[in-house]
Amino acid sequence: EAGVAQSPRYKIIEKRQSVAFWCNPISGHATLYWYQQILGQGPKLLIQFQNNGVVDDSQLPKDRFSAERLKGVDSTLKIQPAKLEDSAVYLCASTTGEDGDTEAFFGQGTRLTVV
Amino acid sequence: SQQGEEDPQALSIQEGENATMNCSYKTSINNLQWYRQNSGRGLVHLILIRSNEREKHSGRLRVTLDTSKKSSSLLITASRAADTASYFCATDRYGNKLVFGAGTILRVKS
């Protein structure tokens, strides 16, 4: 089966610009996650969707970050305006959504550099 | 905030030796998972252990879970150079909320 697809792979922008990342999860996976991974750290959960509803966005900086999952399939994560500290790898992952006992499948990530 | 904390932060061993990494967490969990990340790549799922299990094996991997101490360990036996990577534990709280620790960097020297 096809894996989790993310694009773009790399993005360089200037601070105060906007940027958007796209994720296509594994077909049929109800749960979708966006993580931010700063160099040398573990992935930090930004937002979790169950179908097209938000389950948890407690660590999403809502003044500049937004995410949506229209129709419960693809998802986009947007940053506007970007700050230098947003430089990180943005990872998308999906699971079947069945309660517990499920592994997450990750995309390759988008490496964002803000200059 | 991070849920799990891995220990050690970095580990360097010779090929053929065993590698042990530990993970501690703070709240009740549904299950605990271990993932591997090669440099510049996405995370790959290694093994999942449920909260009512104490030990699980998968190939050269052995995972233990002690819910009374809120800790887990990952043992990689007979390590290979290809095992060089970062290893993360992730706790699955109820509702499929996956929270990762800071990771252990493993280097296996050939």
Coordinates of N, CA and C in Angstrom, one line a residue:
Chain A
E1 N 0.8 -1.2 0.0 CA 0.0 0.0 0.0 C 0.9 1.2 0.0
A2 N 0.4 2.3 -0.6 CA 1.1 3.6 -0.6 C 1.3 4.1 0.8
G3 N 2.4 4.8 1.1 CA 2.6 5.3 2.4 C 2.0 6.7 2.5
V4 N 2.4 7.4 3.6 CA 2.0 8.8 3.8 C 2.8 9.7 2.9
A5 N 2.2 10.5 2.2 CA 2.8 11.4 1.2 C 2.8 12.8 1.8
Q6 N 4.0 13.5 1.7 CA 4.1 14.9 2.1 C 4.8 15.7 1.0
S7 N 4.4 16.9 0.9 CA 5.1 17.8 0.0 C 5.0 19.3 0.6
P8 N 6.0 20.1 0.2 CA 7.2 19.8 -0.4 C 8.2 19.1 0.5
R9 N 9.3 18.6 0.1 CA 10.3 18.0 0.9 C 11.1 19.0 1.6
Y10 N 11.4 20.1 0.9 CA 12.2 21.2 1.5 C 11.6 22.5 1.1
K11 N 11.7 23.5 2.1 CA 11.2 24.8 1.8 C 12.1 25.8 2.6
I12 N 12.5 26.9 1.9 CA 13.3 27.9 2.5 C 12.5 29.2 2.3
I13 N 12.1 29.9 3.4 CA 11.4 31.2 3.3 C 12.0 32.2 4.2
E14 N 11.7 33.4 4.0 CA 12.1 34.5 4.8 C 11.1 34.7 6.0
K15 N 11.6 35.2 7.1 CA 10.7 35.4 8.2 C 9.6 36.4 7.8
R16 N 8.5 36.2 8.4 CA 7.3 36.9 8.1 C 6.5 36.5 6.8
Q17 N 7.2 35.6 6.1 CA 6.4 35.0 4.9 C 5.5 33.9 5.4
S18 N 4.6 33.5 4.5 CA 3.8 32.3 4.8 C 4.2 31.1 4.1
V19 N 3.8 29.9 4.6 CA 4.1 28.7 4.0 C 3.1 27.7 4.3
A20 N 2.9 26.7 3.4 CA 1.9 25.7 3.6 C 2.5 24.3 3.2
F21 N 2.1 23.3 4.0 CA 2.6 21.9 3.8 C 1.3 21.1 3.6
W22 N 1.5 20.0 2.8 CA 0.4 19.2 2.4 C 0.7 17.7 2.8
C23 N -0.3 17.0 3.3 CA -0.1 15.6 3.7 C -1.3 14.8 3.1
N24 N -1.0 13.7 2.5 CA -2.0 12.7 2.1 C -1.7 11.4 2.9
P25 N -2.6 11.1 3.8 CA -2.4 9.9 4.7 C -2.7 8.6 3.9
I26 N -2.4 7.5 4.6 CA -2.7 6.2 4.0 C -4.2 6.1 3.9
S27 N -4.6 5.5 2.8 CA -6.1 5.4 2.5 C -6.8 4.7 3.6
G28 N -7.9 5.3 4.0 CA -8.7 4.6 5.1 C -8.3 5.0 6.5
H29 N -7.2 5.7 6.7 CA -6.7 6.0 8.0 C -7.5 7.2 8.5
A30 N -8.2 7.0 9.6 CA -9.1 8.1 10.2 C -8.3 9.1 11.0
T31 N -7.2 8.7 11.6 CA -6.5 9.7 12.5 C -5.2 10.2 11.7
L32 N -5.1 11.5 11.8 CA -3.9 12.2 11.2 C -3.3 13.1 12.2
Y33 N -2.0 13.1 12.2 CA -1.2 13.9 13.1 C -0.2 14.8 12.4
W34 N 0.0 16.0 12.9 CA 1.1 16.9 12.5 C 2.0 17.0 13.7
Y35 N 3.3 16.8 13.4 CA 4.3 17.0 14.4 C 5.4 18.0 13.9
Q36 N 6.0 18.7 14.9 CA 7.1 19.6 14.6 C 8.3 18.9 15.3
Q37 N 9.4 18.8 14.5 CA 10.6 18.2 15.1 C 11.8 19.2 14.8
I38 N 12.2 19.8 15.9 CA 13.3 20.7 15.9 C 14.6 19.8 16.0
L39 N 15.6 20.2 15.3 CA 16.9 19.5 15.3 C 17.4 19.1 16.6
G40 N 17.6 17.7 16.8 CA 18.1 17.2 18.1 C 17.0 17.0 19.1
Q41 N 15.7 17.2 18.8 CA 14.6 16.9 19.7 C 13.7 15.9 19.2
G42 N 12.8 15.4 20.0 CA 11.8 14.5 19.6 C 10.6 15.2 18.9
P43 N 9.8 14.5 18.2 CA 8.6 15.1 17.5 C 7.7 15.7 18.6
K44 N 7.2 16.9 18.3 CA 6.2 17.5 19.2 C 4.9 17.6 18.5
L45 N 3.9 17.0 19.1 CA 2.5 17.0 18.5 C 1.9 18.4 18.4
L46 N 1.6 18.8 17.2 CA 0.9 20.1 17.0 C -0.6 19.9 17.0
I47 N -1.1 18.9 16.2 CA -2.5 18.8 16.1 C -2.8 17.4 15.7
Q48 N -4.0 16.9 16.2 CA -4.4 15.5 15.9 C -5.9 15.6 15.3
F49 N -6.1 15.0 14.2 CA -7.5 15.0 13.6 C -8.0 13.5 13.7
Q50 N -9.3 13.4 13.9 CA -10.0 12.2 13.8 C -11.0 12.4 12.7
N51 N -10.8 11.8 11.5 CA -11.6 12.2 10.3 C -11.4 13.6 10.0
N52 N -12.4 14.5 10.0 CA -12.2 15.9 9.7 C -12.3 16.7 10.9
G53 N -12.4 16.1 12.1 CA -12.6 16.9 13.4 C -11.3 16.9 14.1
V54 N -11.0 18.0 14.8 CA -9.8 18.2 15.6 C -10.0 17.5 17.0
V55 N -9.1 16.6 17.3 CA -9.1 15.9 18.6 C -8.3 16.7 19.6
D56 N -7.1 17.2 19.2 CA -6.2 17.9 20.1 C -5.4 18.9 19.3
D57 N -5.4 20.1 19.7 CA -4.6 21.2 19.1 C -4.0 22.0 20.2
S58 N -3.8 21.5 21.4 CA -3.4 22.2 22.6 C -2.0 22.8 22.4
Q59 N -1.1 22.2 21.6 CA 0.2 22.8 21.4 C 0.4 23.5 20.1
L60 N -0.7 23.7 19.4 CA -0.6 24.5 18.1 C -0.6 26.0 18.4
P61 N 0.5 26.7 18.0 CA 0.5 28.2 18.2 C -0.5 28.8 17.3
K62 N -1.7 29.0 17.8 CA -2.9 29.3 16.9 C -2.8 30.8 16.4
D63 N -1.9 31.6 16.9 CA -1.8 32.9 16.4 C -1.1 32.9 15.0
R64 N -0.4 31.8 14.7 CA 0.4 31.8 13.5 C 0.2 30.5 12.7
F65 N -0.2 29.4 13.4 CA -0.3 28.1 12.7 C -1.8 27.8 12.6
S66 N -2.1 27.2 11.4 CA -3.5 26.7 11.2 C -3.4 25.4 10.4
A67 N -4.4 24.6 10.7 CA -4.4 23.3 9.9 C -5.9 22.9 9.7
E68 N -6.0 22.2 8.6 CA -7.4 21.7 8.2 C -7.3 20.4 7.6
R69 N -8.4 19.6 7.7 CA -8.4 18.3 7.0 C -9.8 18.2 6.4
L70 N -10.0 18.8 5.3 CA -11.3 18.8 4.6 C -11.6 17.4 4.1
K71 N -12.8 17.0 4.2 CA -13.3 15.7 3.8 C -12.7 14.6 4.5
G72 N -11.9 14.8 5.5 CA -11.3 13.8 6.3 C -10.3 13.0 5.6
V73 N -9.6 13.5 4.6 CA -8.6 12.8 3.9 C -7.3 13.6 4.0
D74 N -7.0 14.4 2.9 CA -5.8 15.2 2.9 C -5.8 16.3 4.0
S75 N -4.6 16.8 4.3 CA -4.5 17.8 5.3 C -3.5 18.9 4.9
T76 N -3.7 20.1 5.3 CA -2.7 21.1 5.1 C -2.4 21.8 6.4
L77 N -1.1 22.2 6.6 CA -0.7 22.9 7.8 C -0.1 24.2 7.2
K78 N -0.5 25.3 7.8 CA 0.0 26.6 7.3 C 0.6 27.4 8.5
I79 N 1.6 28.2 8.1 CA 2.3 29.0 9.1 C 2.3 30.5 8.4
Q80 N 1.7 31.4 9.2 CA 1.6 32.8 8.7 C 1.5 33.7 9.9
P81 N 2.5 34.6 10.1 CA 3.8 34.7 9.4 C 4.8 33.8 10.1
A82 N 5.8 33.4 9.4 CA 6.8 32.5 9.9 C 7.8 33.2 10.8
K83 N 8.4 32.6 11.8 CA 9.4 33.1 12.6 C 10.7 32.2 12.5
L84 N 11.8 32.7 12.9 CA 13.0 32.0 12.8 C 12.9 30.6 13.5
E85 N 12.3 30.7 14.7 CA 12.2 29.5 15.5 C 11.2 28.4 14.9
D86 N 10.6 28.7 13.8 CA 9.7 27.7 13.2 C 10.6 26.8 12.3
S87 N 11.9 27.0 12.2 CA 12.7 26.2 11.4 C 12.7 24.8 12.0
A88 N 12.3 23.8 11.3 CA 12.1 22.4 11.8 C 11.7 21.5 10.7
V89 N 11.6 20.2 11.0 CA 11.0 19.3 10.1 C 9.6 19.1 10.6
Y90 N 8.6 19.2 9.6 CA 7.2 19.0 9.9 C 6.8 17.6 9.4
L91 N 6.4 16.8 10.3 CA 6.1 15.4 10.0 C 4.6 15.2 10.1
C92 N 4.1 14.4 9.1 CA 2.7 14.0 9.1 C 2.6 12.5 9.4
A93 N 1.7 12.1 10.1 CA 1.5 10.6 10.4 C 0.1 10.3 10.4
S94 N -0.2 9.0 10.2 CA -1.6 8.6 10.2 C -1.7 7.2 10.8
T95 N -2.9 6.9 11.4 CA -3.2 5.6 12.0 C -4.6 5.3 11.6
T96 N -5.0 4.0 11.8 CA -6.4 3.6 11.4 C -7.4 4.3 12.3
G97 N -7.0 4.8 13.5 CA -8.0 5.5 14.3 C -8.7 4.6 15.3
E98 N -8.5 3.3 15.2 CA -9.1 2.4 16.2 C -8.4 2.6 17.5
D99 N -9.2 2.6 18.6 CA -8.7 3.0 19.9 C -7.6 2.1 20.3
G100 N -6.4 2.7 20.4 CA -5.2 2.0 21.0 C -4.7 0.9 20.0
D101 N -3.6 0.4 20.4 CA -3.0 -0.8 19.7 C -2.7 -0.6 18.2
T102 N -2.5 0.7 17.8 CA -2.2 0.9 16.4 C -0.9 1.7 16.2
E103 N -0.2 1.3 15.2 CA 1.1 2.0 14.9 C 0.8 3.1 14.0
A104 N 1.7 4.1 14.1 CA 1.6 5.3 13.3 C 2.5 5.2 12.1
F105 N 2.1 5.6 10.9 CA 2.9 5.6 9.7 C 3.2 7.0 9.4
F106 N 4.5 7.3 9.2 CA 5.0 8.6 9.0 C 5.4 8.9 7.6
G107 N 5.2 10.1 7.2 CA 5.8 10.6 5.9 C 7.2 11.0 6.1
Q108 N 7.9 11.3 5.0 CA 9.3 11.7 5.0 C 9.5 13.1 5.7
G109 N 8.5 13.9 5.8 CA 8.6 15.2 6.4 C 8.9 16.3 5.4
T110 N 8.7 17.5 5.9 CA 9.0 18.7 5.1 C 10.0 19.5 6.0
R111 N 11.2 19.7 5.4 CA 12.2 20.5 6.2 C 12.1 21.9 5.9
L112 N 11.7 22.7 6.9 CA 11.5 24.2 6.7 C 12.7 24.9 7.3
T113 N 13.2 25.8 6.5 CA 14.2 26.7 7.0 C 13.7 28.1 6.8
V114 N 13.7 28.9 8.0 CA 13.3 30.3 7.9 C 14.5 31.1 8.1
V115 N 14.7 32.0 7.2 CA 15.9 32.9 7.2 C 15.6 34.3 7.4
Chain B
S1 N 4.2 19.5 25.7 CA 5.4 19.0 26.5 C 5.6 17.5 26.2
Q2 N 6.8 17.1 26.3 CA 7.2 15.7 26.0 C 6.6 14.8 27.2
Q3 N 6.2 13.7 26.8 CA 5.7 12.7 27.8 C 6.8 11.8 28.3
G4 N 7.5 11.2 27.3 CA 8.6 10.3 27.6 C 9.9 10.9 27.6
E5 N 10.8 10.4 28.5 CA 12.2 10.8 28.5 C 13.0 9.6 28.3
E6 N 13.9 9.6 27.3 CA 14.8 8.5 27.0 C 16.1 8.7 27.7
D7 N 16.7 7.6 28.0 CA 18.0 7.6 28.7 C 18.7 6.4 28.2
P8 N 20.0 6.5 27.7 CA 20.8 7.7 27.7 C 20.4 8.6 26.5
Q9 N 20.9 9.8 26.5 CA 20.7 10.6 25.3 C 21.5 10.1 24.1
A10 N 22.6 9.5 24.4 CA 23.5 9.0 23.3 C 24.2 7.8 23.7
L11 N 24.4 6.8 22.8 CA 25.0 5.5 23.1 C 25.9 5.1 22.0
S12 N 27.1 4.7 22.3 CA 28.0 4.3 21.2 C 28.5 2.9 21.6
I13 N 28.3 1.9 20.7 CA 28.8 0.6 21.0 C 29.4 -0.1 19.8
Q14 N 30.1 -1.2 20.0 CA 30.7 -1.9 18.9 C 29.7 -2.9 18.3
E15 N 29.8 -3.1 17.0 CA 29.0 -4.1 16.3 C 29.0 -5.4 17.1
G16 N 27.8 -6.1 17.2 CA 27.8 -7.3 17.9 C 27.4 -7.2 19.4
E17 N 27.6 -6.0 20.0 CA 27.2 -5.8 21.3 C 25.7 -5.5 21.4
N18 N 25.2 -5.6 22.6 CA 23.8 -5.3 22.9 C 23.6 -3.8 23.2
A19 N 22.5 -3.2 22.9 CA 22.2 -1.8 23.2 C 20.9 -1.8 24.0
T20 N 20.9 -1.0 25.1 CA 19.7 -0.9 25.9 C 19.4 0.6 26.1
M21 N 18.1 0.9 25.8 CA 17.7 2.3 26.0 C 16.4 2.2 26.9
N22 N 16.3 3.3 27.7 CA 15.2 3.3 28.6 C 14.3 4.5 28.4
C23 N 13.1 4.4 28.8 CA 12.1 5.4 28.6 C 11.3 5.6 29.9
S24 N 11.1 6.8 30.4 CA 10.2 7.0 31.5 C 9.1 7.9 31.1
Y25 N 7.9 7.8 31.6 CA 6.8 8.6 31.3 C 6.0 9.0 32.5
K26 N 5.0 9.9 32.3 CA 4.4 10.5 33.5 C 3.0 10.1 33.8
T27 N 2.2 9.8 32.7 CA 0.8 9.6 33.0 C 0.4 8.2 32.6
S28 N -0.8 7.8 32.9 CA -1.4 6.5 32.5 C -1.4 6.4 30.9
I29 N -1.1 5.2 30.5 CA -1.1 5.0 29.0 C -1.9 3.8 28.6
N30 N -2.2 3.8 27.3 CA -2.9 2.7 26.7 C -1.9 1.7 26.2
N31 N -0.9 2.2 25.5 CA 0.3 1.4 25.1 C 1.5 2.2 25.0
L32 N 2.6 1.6 24.8 CA 3.9 2.3 24.6 C 4.5 1.8 23.3
Q33 N 5.1 2.6 22.5 CA 5.6 2.2 21.2 C 7.1 2.7 21.1
W34 N 7.8 2.0 20.3 CA 9.2 2.5 20.0 C 9.3 2.7 18.5
Y35 N 10.0 3.7 18.1 CA 10.2 4.1 16.7 C 11.7 4.3 16.5
R36 N 12.1 4.1 15.3 CA 13.5 4.4 14.8 C 13.4 5.5 13.8
Q37 N 14.4 6.4 13.8 CA 14.5 7.4 12.8 C 16.0 7.5 12.3
N38 N 16.2 7.2 11.0 CA 17.5 7.4 10.4 C 17.6 8.8 10.0
S39 N 18.8 9.3 9.9 CA 19.1 10.7 9.7 C 18.4 11.2 8.5
G40 N 17.6 12.3 8.7 CA 16.9 12.9 7.6 C 15.7 12.2 7.1
R41 N 15.2 11.2 7.8 CA 14.1 10.4 7.3 C 13.0 10.5 8.3
G42 N 11.8 9.9 7.9 CA 10.7 9.8 8.8 C 10.9 8.7 9.8
L43 N 9.9 8.6 10.7 CA 10.0 7.6 11.8 C 9.4 6.3 11.3
V44 N 10.0 5.2 11.8 CA 9.5 3.9 11.4 C 9.1 3.2 12.7
H45 N 8.0 2.6 12.7 CA 7.5 1.9 13.9 C 8.3 0.6 14.1
L46 N 8.7 0.3 15.4 CA 9.4 -0.9 15.7 C 8.6 -1.9 16.4
I47 N 7.9 -1.5 17.5 CA 7.2 -2.5 18.3 C 6.3 -1.7 19.2
L48 N 5.2 -2.4 19.6 CA 4.2 -1.8 20.5 C 3.9 -2.8 21.6
I49 N 3.9 -2.3 22.8 CA 3.6 -3.1 24.0 C 2.4 -2.4 24.7
R50 N 1.4 -3.3 25.0 CA 0.2 -2.8 25.6 C 0.4 -2.6 27.1
S51 N -0.5 -1.8 27.8 CA -0.3 -1.5 29.2 C -0.4 -2.8 30.1
N52 N -1.1 -3.8 29.6 CA -1.3 -5.0 30.4 C -0.2 -6.1 30.0
E53 N 0.8 -5.7 29.2 CA 1.9 -6.6 28.9 C 3.1 -6.2 29.6
R54 N 4.0 -7.2 29.9 CA 5.2 -6.9 30.6 C 6.5 -7.0 29.7
E55 N 6.4 -7.8 28.7 CA 7.6 -8.1 27.8 C 7.1 -8.5 26.4
K56 N 7.8 -8.0 25.4 CA 7.5 -8.4 24.0 C 8.8 -8.5 23.2
H57 N 8.7 -9.4 22.3 CA 9.9 -9.7 21.4 C 9.5 -9.5 20.0
S58 N 10.5 -9.0 19.2 CA 10.3 -8.9 17.7 C 11.7 -9.0 17.1
G59 N 12.1 -10.2 16.6 CA 13.4 -10.3 16.0 C 14.5 -10.1 17.0
R60 N 15.4 -9.1 16.8 CA 16.4 -8.8 17.7 C 16.0 -7.8 18.8
L61 N 14.7 -7.4 18.8 CA 14.3 -6.4 19.7 C 13.5 -7.1 20.9
R62 N 13.8 -6.5 22.1 CA 13.0 -7.0 23.3 C 12.6 -5.7 24.0
V63 N 11.3 -5.6 24.3 CA 10.8 -4.5 25.0 C 10.2 -4.9 26.3
T64 N 10.5 -4.2 27.4 CA 9.8 -4.4 28.7 C 9.0 -3.2 29.1
L65 N 8.0 -3.4 29.9 CA 7.2 -2.3 30.4 C 6.9 -2.5 31.8
D66 N 7.1 -1.6 32.7 CA 6.8 -1.6 34.1 C 5.9 -0.4 34.4
T67 N 4.6 -0.7 34.4 CA 3.6 0.4 34.6 C 3.7 1.0 36.0
S68 N 4.1 0.2 37.0 CA 4.2 0.7 38.3 C 5.3 1.8 38.5
K69 N 6.4 1.6 37.7 CA 7.5 2.6 37.7 C 7.3 3.5 36.5
K70 N 6.3 3.3 35.6 CA 6.1 4.2 34.5 C 7.4 4.2 33.6
S71 N 7.9 3.0 33.3 CA 9.2 3.0 32.5 C 9.1 1.8 31.6
S72 N 10.0 1.9 30.5 CA 10.1 0.9 29.5 C 11.5 0.8 29.1
S73 N 12.0 -0.3 28.6 CA 13.3 -0.4 28.0 C 13.2 -1.2 26.7
L74 N 14.1 -0.8 25.8 CA 14.3 -1.4 24.5 C 15.7 -2.0 24.4
L75 N 15.8 -3.3 24.2 CA 17.0 -4.0 24.1 C 17.2 -4.4 22.6
I76 N 18.3 -4.0 22.0 CA 18.6 -4.5 20.6 C 19.8 -5.4 20.8
T77 N 19.6 -6.7 20.5 CA 20.7 -7.7 20.6 C 21.5 -7.8 19.4
A78 N 22.8 -8.2 19.5 CA 23.7 -8.4 18.4 C 23.6 -7.2 17.4
S79 N 23.9 -6.0 17.9 CA 23.7 -4.8 17.0 C 24.6 -4.8 15.8
R80 N 24.0 -4.1 14.8 CA 24.7 -4.0 13.5 C 24.9 -2.6 13.1
A81 N 25.8 -2.3 12.2 CA 26.0 -0.9 11.8 C 24.7 -0.2 11.3
A82 N 23.9 -1.0 10.7 CA 22.6 -0.5 10.2 C 21.6 -0.1 11.3
D83 N 21.9 -0.5 12.5 CA 21.0 -0.1 13.6 C 21.3 1.4 14.1
T84 N 22.4 2.0 13.5 CA 22.7 3.4 13.9 C 21.5 4.3 13.5
A85 N 21.0 4.9 14.5 CA 19.8 5.8 14.2 C 19.4 6.4 15.6
S86 N 18.4 7.2 15.5 CA 17.8 7.7 16.8 C 16.5 6.9 17.1
Y87 N 16.4 6.6 18.4 CA 15.3 5.8 18.8 C 14.4 6.6 19.8
F88 N 13.1 6.5 19.5 CA 12.1 7.3 20.3 C 11.1 6.3 20.9
C89 N 10.7 6.6 22.2 CA 9.5 6.0 22.7 C 8.4 6.9 22.6
A90 N 7.2 6.4 22.4 CA 6.0 7.2 22.3 C 4.9 6.5 23.1
T91 N 4.2 7.3 23.9 CA 3.2 6.8 24.7 C 1.8 7.2 24.0
D92 N 1.0 6.2 24.0 CA -0.3 6.3 23.4 C -1.3 6.4 24.5
R93 N -1.7 7.6 24.8 CA -2.7 7.8 25.8 C -4.1 7.5 25.1
Y94 N -5.1 7.4 25.9 CA -6.4 7.0 25.4 C -6.9 8.1 24.5
G95 N -7.5 7.7 23.4 CA -7.8 8.6 22.3 C -6.8 8.7 21.2
N96 N -5.8 7.7 21.2 CA -4.8 7.7 20.2 C -3.9 8.9 20.2
K97 N -3.7 9.6 21.3 CA -2.8 10.7 21.3 C -1.4 10.2 21.5
L98 N -0.6 10.3 20.5 CA 0.8 9.8 20.5 C 1.8 10.9 20.9
V99 N 2.5 10.7 22.0 CA 3.4 11.7 22.5 C 4.8 11.1 22.6
F100 N 5.8 11.8 22.0 CA 7.1 11.2 21.9 C 8.1 11.8 22.9
G101 N 9.1 11.0 23.2 CA 10.2 11.5 24.0 C 11.3 12.2 23.2
A102 N 12.4 12.5 23.9 CA 13.4 13.3 23.2 C 14.4 12.4 22.4
G103 N 14.4 11.1 22.7 CA 15.1 10.2 21.9 C 16.5 9.8 22.4
T104 N 17.0 8.6 21.9 CA 18.4 8.2 22.2 C 19.0 8.0 20.9
I105 N 20.2 8.6 20.7 CA 21.0 8.5 19.5 C 21.9 7.3 19.7
L106 N 21.7 6.3 18.8 CA 22.6 5.1 18.9 C 23.6 5.1 17.8
R107 N 24.8 4.8 18.1 CA 25.9 4.7 17.0 C 26.5 3.3 17.2
V108 N 26.5 2.5 16.2 CA 27.1 1.2 16.2 C 28.3 1.2 15.3
K109 N 29.4 1.0 15.9 CA 30.7 1.1 15.2 C 31.1 -0.3 14.6
S110 N 31.5 -0.3 13.4 CA 31.9 -1.6 12.8 C 33.4 -1.8 12.8

